[in-house]
C-alpha cells in the first residue's frame, strides 16, 4: 500500500491508494482477462470435479454416469460464477468475482446415506442418487431462507461450531483420499488395493505438492495440487500405470444437461433432517467467503451494500443448488480459493468472473477435461486428495482459533470432535440403535457438528479474564496463553508477553 501527502495542507494526511490493478468495474484487455480466468480455474478445478467423482464411485456408478456428473458440476459452477459476477436484477449473486461450486461439506455424508439406501432399502445406485438429489433439492430451501436470516444463524452456528464442522469435513474425507491413493474402491475387488506401486505414486504427488509450496512464486503455490498431479501423472506414464484405452472408448462428443437424467426425485425424511444441518453450516461458510472477497476487492464489509451482496450471494447458492439437483449436480456454495488469486494478481474485475464461468461451461459441454480426469490413475488423484482434505481440516482449526480458545470453547471442541471421531473410527458401535440415530452417528460431519451446536448452547459464557503477572485465573485463561514462550536466554519475558501482562494489570487496576 502506498500513501501520498498533500503539501498544501497544514497537516499531511495519508491517502489510501488502491492495491488492485483492475478493480471491480474495470474492463481488462482480453489477454489479461483470459489469463486471470485461467488462474482461477487452476486454483479450483480439482475442488469442482472431485465431489461427484468420489460420491458416484463409492455408490458403484459406471464411468459414463461419473462423466455426466462431473460435467454437470462444471456446468453449474460456470453458470453460478457468471450470475455472481453480473448479478441479474440486482437480486441474485454477490456482484463480485465470487466462484461457486459443489461444496466438500456434503460428500462424506452423501456417501453414508447413499450406501445406507442401497444396503438397507435395496436401492440401485440410480435410485440412491435420485433420492439424494431429491433431498438436496428440498434442502436448498435452507439456503434461500438463510439469506434472509443471517444475523440469527450466526448466533446459533458460531465460529467454533463452524470450525469444528469444517474440521470434521476434512478429517472424514481423508479416508476417501486414502482409499483412492491405495488404488480406489474397485481395487478392493481385484486384489490390487494397497499395492506398493499405488502407494509410491500417491507419495510422489504428496512430495511434489510439498516441494512446489517451497517455491517463492505464489502463483505456483496456488496451483500446487494441479502441478503435483501433473508430476504424478508423468511418473505413472513412465511406470506404465496409465490406461490409454480410455481414449479409444466410445463416448459422447457433447454432454448437455438433461433434467432427471437418472430418474425422478426420491425423498427420505431422515436424510433431509441430517443434511439440513450441513446446509445451515454452508451459510456461515458463504459469509466468510463473501466477506473476504469484498475486503480483497476493496468493497465495503459492512453497511447496506455489503448486506445486499451477502444476501444475494447466499441466495445464489440456494437457487443454484435447487436447479443443479434437477440436472444431476450436488449442492453449491461459494469457494474461498479464488480470494488468493485476486490478492496475488490484483485483478478483481467482474469481467474475469464472466470469462471464468464461460470456460467452465465450455469444459462441461466439450468434455476434454473430463477425459483427462478419467486418465488419472486413482493413486495420483488420491495423493492430491489427501493433501486437499487435510487442508480443509486445517482450515477448520484456523476458524476455531480465530477468536481464541477459552476453557469453554475447549470443552465444546473436545466433546464434539470426540463424538465425530467415534463416528468415524468405530461406526459399528451404533449398529443396535434405531435407524435414524444409526445414520446420524455414522455421519461424523453431522454428529460432530450437531454436538458442537448443542454443547455450545448448553455451556454458560466464561467469566471475564482478570489476571496480571502475579495472578493467573485458570478458569478463564485462553488456551493459547499456555503456549506463550517462557522467556529468552536471560529469563526475560518476551516483549509481547510483557506488554499483554502490563495492559491487563492496568485494566484490573482501573476496574
PDB file of N, CA and C in Angstrom, residues 343-419:
ATOM      1  N   UNK A 343      -5.962 -11.492  -4.748  1.00  0.00           N
ATOM      2  CA  UNK A 343      -4.959 -10.761  -3.985  1.00  0.00           C
ATOM      3  C   UNK A 343      -3.604 -10.767  -4.689  1.00  0.00           C
ATOM      4  N   UNK A 344      -3.233 -11.915  -5.262  1.00  0.00           N
ATOM      5  CA  UNK A 344      -1.918 -12.027  -5.898  1.00  0.00           C
ATOM      6  C   UNK A 344      -1.875 -11.352  -7.260  1.00  0.00           C
ATOM      7  N   UNK A 345      -2.957 -11.480  -8.027  1.00  0.00           N
ATOM      8  CA  UNK A 345      -2.961 -10.919  -9.383  1.00  0.00           C
ATOM      9  C   UNK A 345      -3.332  -9.449  -9.409  1.00  0.00           C
ATOM     10  N   UNK A 346      -4.057  -8.966  -8.391  1.00  0.00           N
ATOM     11  CA  UNK A 346      -4.522  -7.584  -8.391  1.00  0.00           C
ATOM     12  C   UNK A 346      -5.667  -7.350  -9.345  1.00  0.00           C
ATOM     13  N   UNK A 347      -6.347  -8.429  -9.768  1.00  0.00           N
ATOM     14  CA  UNK A 347      -7.448  -8.324 -10.719  1.00  0.00           C
ATOM     15  C   UNK A 347      -8.723  -8.782 -10.032  1.00  0.00           C
ATOM     16  N   UNK A 348      -9.638  -7.850  -9.771  1.00  0.00           N
ATOM     17  CA  UNK A 348     -10.920  -8.180  -9.127  1.00  0.00           C
ATOM     18  C   UNK A 348     -12.085  -7.914 -10.056  1.00  0.00           C
ATOM     19  N   UNK A 349     -11.799  -7.725 -11.326  1.00  0.00           N
ATOM     20  CA  UNK A 349     -12.826  -7.345 -12.297  1.00  0.00           C
ATOM     21  C   UNK A 349     -13.901  -8.409 -12.459  1.00  0.00           C
ATOM     22  N   UNK A 350     -15.147  -7.946 -12.527  1.00  0.00           N
ATOM     23  CA  UNK A 350     -16.265  -8.857 -12.786  1.00  0.00           C
ATOM     24  C   UNK A 350     -16.133  -9.528 -14.153  1.00  0.00           C
ATOM     25  N   UNK A 351     -15.477  -8.861 -15.076  1.00  0.00           N
ATOM     26  CA  UNK A 351     -15.286  -9.422 -16.414  1.00  0.00           C
ATOM     27  C   UNK A 351     -14.539 -10.750 -16.352  1.00  0.00           C
ATOM     28  N   UNK A 352     -13.609 -10.863 -15.412  1.00  0.00           N
ATOM     29  CA  UNK A 352     -12.860 -12.110 -15.236  1.00  0.00           C
ATOM     30  C   UNK A 352     -13.810 -13.225 -14.789  1.00  0.00           C
ATOM     31  N   UNK A 353     -14.759 -12.876 -13.928  1.00  0.00           N
ATOM     32  CA  UNK A 353     -15.729 -13.859 -13.482  1.00  0.00           C
ATOM     33  C   UNK A 353     -16.566 -14.399 -14.627  1.00  0.00           C
ATOM     34  N   UNK A 354     -16.958 -13.524 -15.547  1.00  0.00           N
ATOM     35  CA  UNK A 354     -17.746 -13.955 -16.710  1.00  0.00           C
ATOM     36  C   UNK A 354     -16.924 -14.903 -17.578  1.00  0.00           C
ATOM     37  N   UNK A 355     -15.645 -14.566 -17.801  1.00  0.00           N
ATOM     38  CA  UNK A 355     -14.776 -15.428 -18.603  1.00  0.00           C
ATOM     39  C   UNK A 355     -14.579 -16.778 -17.910  1.00  0.00           C
ATOM     40  N   UNK A 356     -14.337 -16.745 -16.616  1.00  0.00           N
ATOM     41  CA  UNK A 356     -14.120 -17.972 -15.845  1.00  0.00           C
ATOM     42  C   UNK A 356     -15.345 -18.883 -15.944  1.00  0.00           C
ATOM     43  N   UNK A 357     -16.529 -18.310 -15.747  1.00  0.00           N
ATOM     44  CA  UNK A 357     -17.747 -19.102 -15.841  1.00  0.00           C
ATOM     45  C   UNK A 357     -17.967 -19.657 -17.234  1.00  0.00           C
ATOM     46  N   UNK A 358     -17.694 -18.847 -18.263  1.00  0.00           N
ATOM     47  CA  UNK A 358     -17.882 -19.302 -19.647  1.00  0.00           C
ATOM     48  C   UNK A 358     -16.954 -20.469 -19.975  1.00  0.00           C
ATOM     49  N   UNK A 359     -15.725 -20.414 -19.484  1.00  0.00           N
ATOM     50  CA  UNK A 359     -14.785 -21.508 -19.728  1.00  0.00           C
ATOM     51  C   UNK A 359     -15.248 -22.795 -19.047  1.00  0.00           C
ATOM     52  N   UNK A 360     -15.763 -22.679 -17.838  1.00  0.00           N
ATOM     53  CA  UNK A 360     -16.284 -23.863 -17.149  1.00  0.00           C
ATOM     54  C   UNK A 360     -17.437 -24.483 -17.936  1.00  0.00           C
ATOM     55  N   UNK A 361     -18.315 -23.651 -18.473  1.00  0.00           N
ATOM     56  CA  UNK A 361     -19.442 -24.164 -19.268  1.00  0.00           C
ATOM     57  C   UNK A 361     -18.921 -24.890 -20.508  1.00  0.00           C
ATOM     58  N   UNK A 362     -17.918 -24.308 -21.175  1.00  0.00           N
ATOM     59  CA  UNK A 362     -17.340 -24.957 -22.357  1.00  0.00           C
ATOM     60  C   UNK A 362     -16.699 -26.291 -21.995  1.00  0.00           C
ATOM     61  N   UNK A 363     -15.975 -26.324 -20.880  1.00  0.00           N
ATOM     62  CA  UNK A 363     -15.342 -27.572 -20.437  1.00  0.00           C
ATOM     63  C   UNK A 363     -16.384 -28.657 -20.167  1.00  0.00           C
ATOM     64  N   UNK A 364     -17.567 -28.251 -19.714  1.00  0.00           N
ATOM     65  CA  UNK A 364     -18.603 -29.232 -19.400  1.00  0.00           C
ATOM     66  C   UNK A 364     -19.277 -29.783 -20.648  1.00  0.00           C
ATOM     67  N   UNK A 365     -19.474 -28.926 -21.638  1.00  0.00           N
ATOM     68  CA  UNK A 365     -20.145 -29.353 -22.871  1.00  0.00           C
ATOM     69  C   UNK A 365     -19.211 -30.176 -23.751  1.00  0.00           C
ATOM     70  N   UNK A 366     -17.961 -29.729 -23.866  1.00  0.00           N
ATOM     71  CA  UNK A 366     -16.942 -30.472 -24.624  1.00  0.00           C
ATOM     72  C   UNK A 366     -16.019 -31.131 -23.600  1.00  0.00           C
ATOM     73  N   UNK A 367     -16.273 -32.384 -23.259  1.00  0.00           N
ATOM     74  CA  UNK A 367     -15.684 -32.986 -22.057  1.00  0.00           C
ATOM     75  C   UNK A 367     -14.221 -33.401 -22.184  1.00  0.00           C
ATOM     76  N   UNK A 368     -13.380 -32.517 -22.711  1.00  0.00           N
ATOM     77  CA  UNK A 368     -11.952 -32.825 -22.795  1.00  0.00           C
ATOM     78  C   UNK A 368     -11.358 -32.938 -21.397  1.00  0.00           C
ATOM     79  N   UNK A 369     -11.736 -32.001 -20.524  1.00  0.00           N
ATOM     80  CA  UNK A 369     -11.219 -32.013 -19.163  1.00  0.00           C
ATOM     81  C   UNK A 369     -11.665 -33.273 -18.431  1.00  0.00           C
ATOM     82  N   UNK A 370     -12.886 -33.732 -18.707  1.00  0.00           N
ATOM     83  CA  UNK A 370     -13.393 -34.939 -18.061  1.00  0.00           C
ATOM     84  C   UNK A 370     -12.576 -36.150 -18.491  1.00  0.00           C
ATOM     85  N   UNK A 371     -12.217 -36.219 -19.765  1.00  0.00           N
ATOM     86  CA  UNK A 371     -11.404 -37.334 -20.260  1.00  0.00           C
ATOM     87  C   UNK A 371     -10.033 -37.333 -19.598  1.00  0.00           C
ATOM     88  N   UNK A 372      -9.422 -36.161 -19.484  1.00  0.00           N
ATOM     89  CA  UNK A 372      -8.118 -36.053 -18.814  1.00  0.00           C
ATOM     90  C   UNK A 372      -8.229 -36.517 -17.364  1.00  0.00           C
ATOM     91  N   UNK A 373      -9.323 -36.144 -16.727  1.00  0.00           N
ATOM     92  CA  UNK A 373      -9.547 -36.542 -15.343  1.00  0.00           C
ATOM     93  C   UNK A 373      -9.687 -38.063 -15.226  1.00  0.00           C
ATOM     94  N   UNK A 374     -10.348 -38.685 -16.218  1.00  0.00           N
ATOM     95  CA  UNK A 374     -10.508 -40.133 -16.216  1.00  0.00           C
ATOM     96  C   UNK A 374      -9.171 -40.846 -16.405  1.00  0.00           C
ATOM     97  N   UNK A 375      -8.258 -40.212 -17.146  1.00  0.00           N
ATOM     98  CA  UNK A 375      -6.950 -40.826 -17.388  1.00  0.00           C
ATOM     99  C   UNK A 375      -6.091 -40.899 -16.128  1.00  0.00           C
ATOM    100  N   UNK A 376      -6.358 -40.028 -15.171  1.00  0.00           N
ATOM    101  CA  UNK A 376      -5.533 -40.010 -13.963  1.00  0.00           C
ATOM    102  C   UNK A 376      -5.657 -41.339 -13.216  1.00  0.00           C
ATOM    103  N   UNK A 377      -4.546 -42.019 -12.958  1.00  0.00           N
ATOM    104  CA  UNK A 377      -4.620 -43.210 -12.106  1.00  0.00           C
ATOM    105  C   UNK A 377      -5.157 -42.849 -10.725  1.00  0.00           C
ATOM    106  N   UNK A 378      -5.908 -43.748 -10.124  1.00  0.00           N
ATOM    107  CA  UNK A 378      -6.521 -43.443  -8.828  1.00  0.00           C
ATOM    108  C   UNK A 378      -5.497 -43.038  -7.771  1.00  0.00           C
ATOM    109  N   UNK A 379      -4.312 -43.667  -7.687  1.00  0.00           N
ATOM    110  CA  UNK A 379      -3.343 -43.236  -6.660  1.00  0.00           C
ATOM    111  C   UNK A 379      -2.879 -41.794  -6.845  1.00  0.00           C
ATOM    112  N   UNK A 380      -2.798 -41.328  -8.111  1.00  0.00           N
ATOM    113  CA  UNK A 380      -2.392 -39.945  -8.352  1.00  0.00           C
ATOM    114  C   UNK A 380      -3.461 -38.995  -7.812  1.00  0.00           C
ATOM    115  N   UNK A 381      -4.716 -39.285  -8.123  1.00  0.00           N
ATOM    116  CA  UNK A 381      -5.807 -38.466  -7.592  1.00  0.00           C
ATOM    117  C   UNK A 381      -5.848 -38.563  -6.068  1.00  0.00           C
ATOM    118  N   UNK A 382      -5.651 -39.772  -5.539  1.00  0.00           N
ATOM    119  CA  UNK A 382      -5.708 -39.958  -4.087  1.00  0.00           C
ATOM    120  C   UNK A 382      -4.653 -39.166  -3.348  1.00  0.00           C
ATOM    121  N   UNK A 383      -3.434 -39.117  -3.880  1.00  0.00           N
ATOM    122  CA  UNK A 383      -2.386 -38.334  -3.225  1.00  0.00           C
ATOM    123  C   UNK A 383      -2.753 -36.872  -3.134  1.00  0.00           C
ATOM    124  N   UNK A 384      -3.341 -36.339  -4.223  1.00  0.00           N
ATOM    125  CA  UNK A 384      -3.764 -34.940  -4.200  1.00  0.00           C
ATOM    126  C   UNK A 384      -4.925 -34.727  -3.232  1.00  0.00           C
ATOM    127  N   UNK A 385      -5.842 -35.698  -3.174  1.00  0.00           N
ATOM    128  CA  UNK A 385      -6.999 -35.549  -2.293  1.00  0.00           C
ATOM    129  C   UNK A 385      -6.601 -35.587  -0.821  1.00  0.00           C
ATOM    130  N   UNK A 386      -5.615 -36.406  -0.477  1.00  0.00           N
ATOM    131  CA  UNK A 386      -5.165 -36.460   0.918  1.00  0.00           C
ATOM    132  C   UNK A 386      -4.697 -35.080   1.374  1.00  0.00           C
ATOM    133  N   UNK A 387      -3.922 -34.397   0.502  1.00  0.00           N
ATOM    134  CA  UNK A 387      -3.452 -33.055   0.844  1.00  0.00           C
ATOM    135  C   UNK A 387      -4.614 -32.061   0.859  1.00  0.00           C
ATOM    136  N   UNK A 388      -5.500 -32.162  -0.146  1.00  0.00           N
ATOM    137  CA  UNK A 388      -6.632 -31.242  -0.241  1.00  0.00           C
ATOM    138  C   UNK A 388      -7.531 -31.348   0.986  1.00  0.00           C
ATOM    139  N   UNK A 389      -7.875 -32.564   1.368  1.00  0.00           N
ATOM    140  CA  UNK A 389      -8.772 -32.752   2.509  1.00  0.00           C
ATOM    141  C   UNK A 389      -8.071 -32.411   3.820  1.00  0.00           C
ATOM    142  N   UNK A 390      -6.766 -32.647   3.872  1.00  0.00           N
ATOM    143  CA  UNK A 390      -6.011 -32.205   5.039  1.00  0.00           C
ATOM    144  C   UNK A 390      -6.019 -30.692   5.168  1.00  0.00           C
ATOM    145  N   UNK A 391      -5.993 -30.002   4.024  1.00  0.00           N
ATOM    146  CA  UNK A 391      -6.071 -28.538   4.030  1.00  0.00           C
ATOM    147  C   UNK A 391      -7.415 -28.060   4.556  1.00  0.00           C
ATOM    148  N   UNK A 392      -8.485 -28.769   4.183  1.00  0.00           N
ATOM    149  CA  UNK A 392      -9.812 -28.408   4.678  1.00  0.00           C
ATOM    150  C   UNK A 392      -9.864 -28.555   6.195  1.00  0.00           C
ATOM    151  N   UNK A 393      -9.324 -29.658   6.706  1.00  0.00           N
ATOM    152  CA  UNK A 393      -9.286 -29.861   8.161  1.00  0.00           C
ATOM    153  C   UNK A 393      -8.486 -28.754   8.847  1.00  0.00           C
ATOM    154  N   UNK A 394      -7.389 -28.353   8.225  1.00  0.00           N
ATOM    155  CA  UNK A 394      -6.577 -27.269   8.780  1.00  0.00           C
ATOM    156  C   UNK A 394      -7.351 -25.959   8.800  1.00  0.00           C
ATOM    157  N   UNK A 395      -8.161 -25.720   7.777  1.00  0.00           N
ATOM    158  CA  UNK A 395      -8.990 -24.510   7.750  1.00  0.00           C
ATOM    159  C   UNK A 395      -9.953 -24.497   8.932  1.00  0.00           C
ATOM    160  N   UNK A 396     -10.482 -25.669   9.271  1.00  0.00           N
ATOM    161  CA  UNK A 396     -11.362 -25.744  10.429  1.00  0.00           C
ATOM    162  C   UNK A 396     -10.646 -25.375  11.712  1.00  0.00           C
ATOM    163  N   UNK A 397      -9.397 -25.826  11.852  1.00  0.00           N
ATOM    164  CA  UNK A 397      -8.612 -25.471  13.037  1.00  0.00           C
ATOM    165  C   UNK A 397      -8.376 -23.968  13.088  1.00  0.00           C
ATOM    166  N   UNK A 398      -8.095 -23.370  11.936  1.00  0.00           N
ATOM    167  CA  UNK A 398      -7.861 -21.928  11.898  1.00  0.00           C
ATOM    168  C   UNK A 398      -9.115 -21.154  12.285  1.00  0.00           C
ATOM    169  N   UNK A 399     -10.276 -21.611  11.793  1.00  0.00           N
ATOM    170  CA  UNK A 399     -11.533 -20.938  12.143  1.00  0.00           C
ATOM    171  C   UNK A 399     -11.777 -21.022  13.647  1.00  0.00           C
ATOM    172  N   UNK A 400     -11.514 -22.190  14.241  1.00  0.00           N
ATOM    173  CA  UNK A 400     -11.722 -22.363  15.682  1.00  0.00           C
ATOM    174  C   UNK A 400     -10.829 -21.444  16.501  1.00  0.00           C
ATOM    175  N   UNK A 401      -9.629 -21.175  16.011  1.00  0.00           N
ATOM    176  CA  UNK A 401      -8.671 -20.401  16.791  1.00  0.00           C
ATOM    177  C   UNK A 401      -8.754 -18.902  16.551  1.00  0.00           C
ATOM    178  N   UNK A 402      -9.589 -18.457  15.603  1.00  0.00           N
ATOM    179  CA  UNK A 402      -9.649 -17.033  15.248  1.00  0.00           C
ATOM    180  C   UNK A 402     -10.007 -16.152  16.430  1.00  0.00           C
ATOM    181  N   UNK A 403     -10.919 -16.598  17.281  1.00  0.00           N
ATOM    182  CA  UNK A 403     -11.387 -15.781  18.402  1.00  0.00           C
ATOM    183  C   UNK A 403     -10.864 -16.299  19.742  1.00  0.00           C
ATOM    184  N   UNK A 404      -9.813 -17.114  19.694  1.00  0.00           N
ATOM    185  CA  UNK A 404      -9.252 -17.646  20.926  1.00  0.00           C
ATOM    186  C   UNK A 404      -9.986 -18.889  21.392  1.00  0.00           C
ATOM    187  N   UNK A 405      -9.266 -19.761  22.054  1.00  0.00           N
ATOM    188  CA  UNK A 405      -9.849 -20.997  22.563  1.00  0.00           C
ATOM    189  C   UNK A 405      -9.845 -20.942  24.082  1.00  0.00           C
ATOM    190  N   UNK A 406     -10.950 -20.513  24.660  1.00  0.00           N
ATOM    191  CA  UNK A 406     -11.082 -20.453  26.111  1.00  0.00           C
ATOM    192  C   UNK A 406     -11.369 -21.847  26.660  1.00  0.00           C
ATOM    193  N   UNK A 407     -11.442 -21.941  27.984  1.00  0.00           N
ATOM    194  CA  UNK A 407     -11.766 -23.231  28.591  1.00  0.00           C
ATOM    195  C   UNK A 407     -13.133 -23.724  28.088  1.00  0.00           C
ATOM    196  N   UNK A 408     -14.087 -22.796  27.971  1.00  0.00           N
ATOM    197  CA  UNK A 408     -15.428 -23.169  27.492  1.00  0.00           C
ATOM    198  C   UNK A 408     -15.366 -23.709  26.073  1.00  0.00           C
ATOM    199  N   UNK A 409     -14.643 -23.004  25.210  1.00  0.00           N
ATOM    200  CA  UNK A 409     -14.535 -23.432  23.826  1.00  0.00           C
ATOM    201  C   UNK A 409     -13.800 -24.761  23.723  1.00  0.00           C
ATOM    202  N   UNK A 410     -12.801 -24.962  24.579  1.00  0.00           N
ATOM    203  CA  UNK A 410     -12.044 -26.215  24.519  1.00  0.00           C
ATOM    204  C   UNK A 410     -12.928 -27.405  24.877  1.00  0.00           C
ATOM    205  N   UNK A 411     -13.885 -27.206  25.799  1.00  0.00           N
ATOM    206  CA  UNK A 411     -14.812 -28.287  26.150  1.00  0.00           C
ATOM    207  C   UNK A 411     -15.744 -28.571  24.977  1.00  0.00           C
ATOM    208  N   UNK A 412     -16.219 -27.507  24.312  1.00  0.00           N
ATOM    209  CA  UNK A 412     -17.071 -27.690  23.131  1.00  0.00           C
ATOM    210  C   UNK A 412     -16.321 -28.487  22.064  1.00  0.00           C
ATOM    211  N   UNK A 413     -15.078 -28.104  21.822  1.00  0.00           N
ATOM    212  CA  UNK A 413     -14.270 -28.777  20.806  1.00  0.00           C
ATOM    213  C   UNK A 413     -14.019 -30.234  21.195  1.00  0.00           C
ATOM    214  N   UNK A 414     -13.652 -30.444  22.461  1.00  0.00           N
ATOM    215  CA  UNK A 414     -13.330 -31.800  22.905  1.00  0.00           C
ATOM    216  C   UNK A 414     -14.528 -32.730  22.767  1.00  0.00           C
ATOM    217  N   UNK A 415     -15.689 -32.280  23.214  1.00  0.00           N
ATOM    218  CA  UNK A 415     -16.876 -33.135  23.171  1.00  0.00           C
ATOM    219  C   UNK A 415     -17.299 -33.430  21.739  1.00  0.00           C
ATOM    220  N   UNK A 416     -17.349 -32.400  20.902  1.00  0.00           N
ATOM    221  CA  UNK A 416     -17.869 -32.581  19.546  1.00  0.00           C
ATOM    222  C   UNK A 416     -16.888 -33.336  18.648  1.00  0.00           C
ATOM    223  N   UNK A 417     -15.600 -32.998  18.737  1.00  0.00           N
ATOM    224  CA  UNK A 417     -14.612 -33.734  17.939  1.00  0.00           C
ATOM    225  C   UNK A 417     -14.548 -35.184  18.407  1.00  0.00           C
ATOM    226  N   UNK A 418     -14.664 -35.406  19.726  1.00  0.00           N
ATOM    227  CA  UNK A 418     -14.677 -36.765  20.244  1.00  0.00           C
ATOM    228  C   UNK A 418     -15.822 -37.585  19.677  1.00  0.00           C
ATOM    229  N   UNK A 419     -17.023 -37.010  19.687  1.00  0.00           N
ATOM    230  CA  UNK A 419     -18.190 -37.720  19.129  1.00  0.00           C
ATOM    231  C   UNK A 419     -18.001 -37.965  17.632  1.00  0.00           C
TER     232      UNK A 419
END
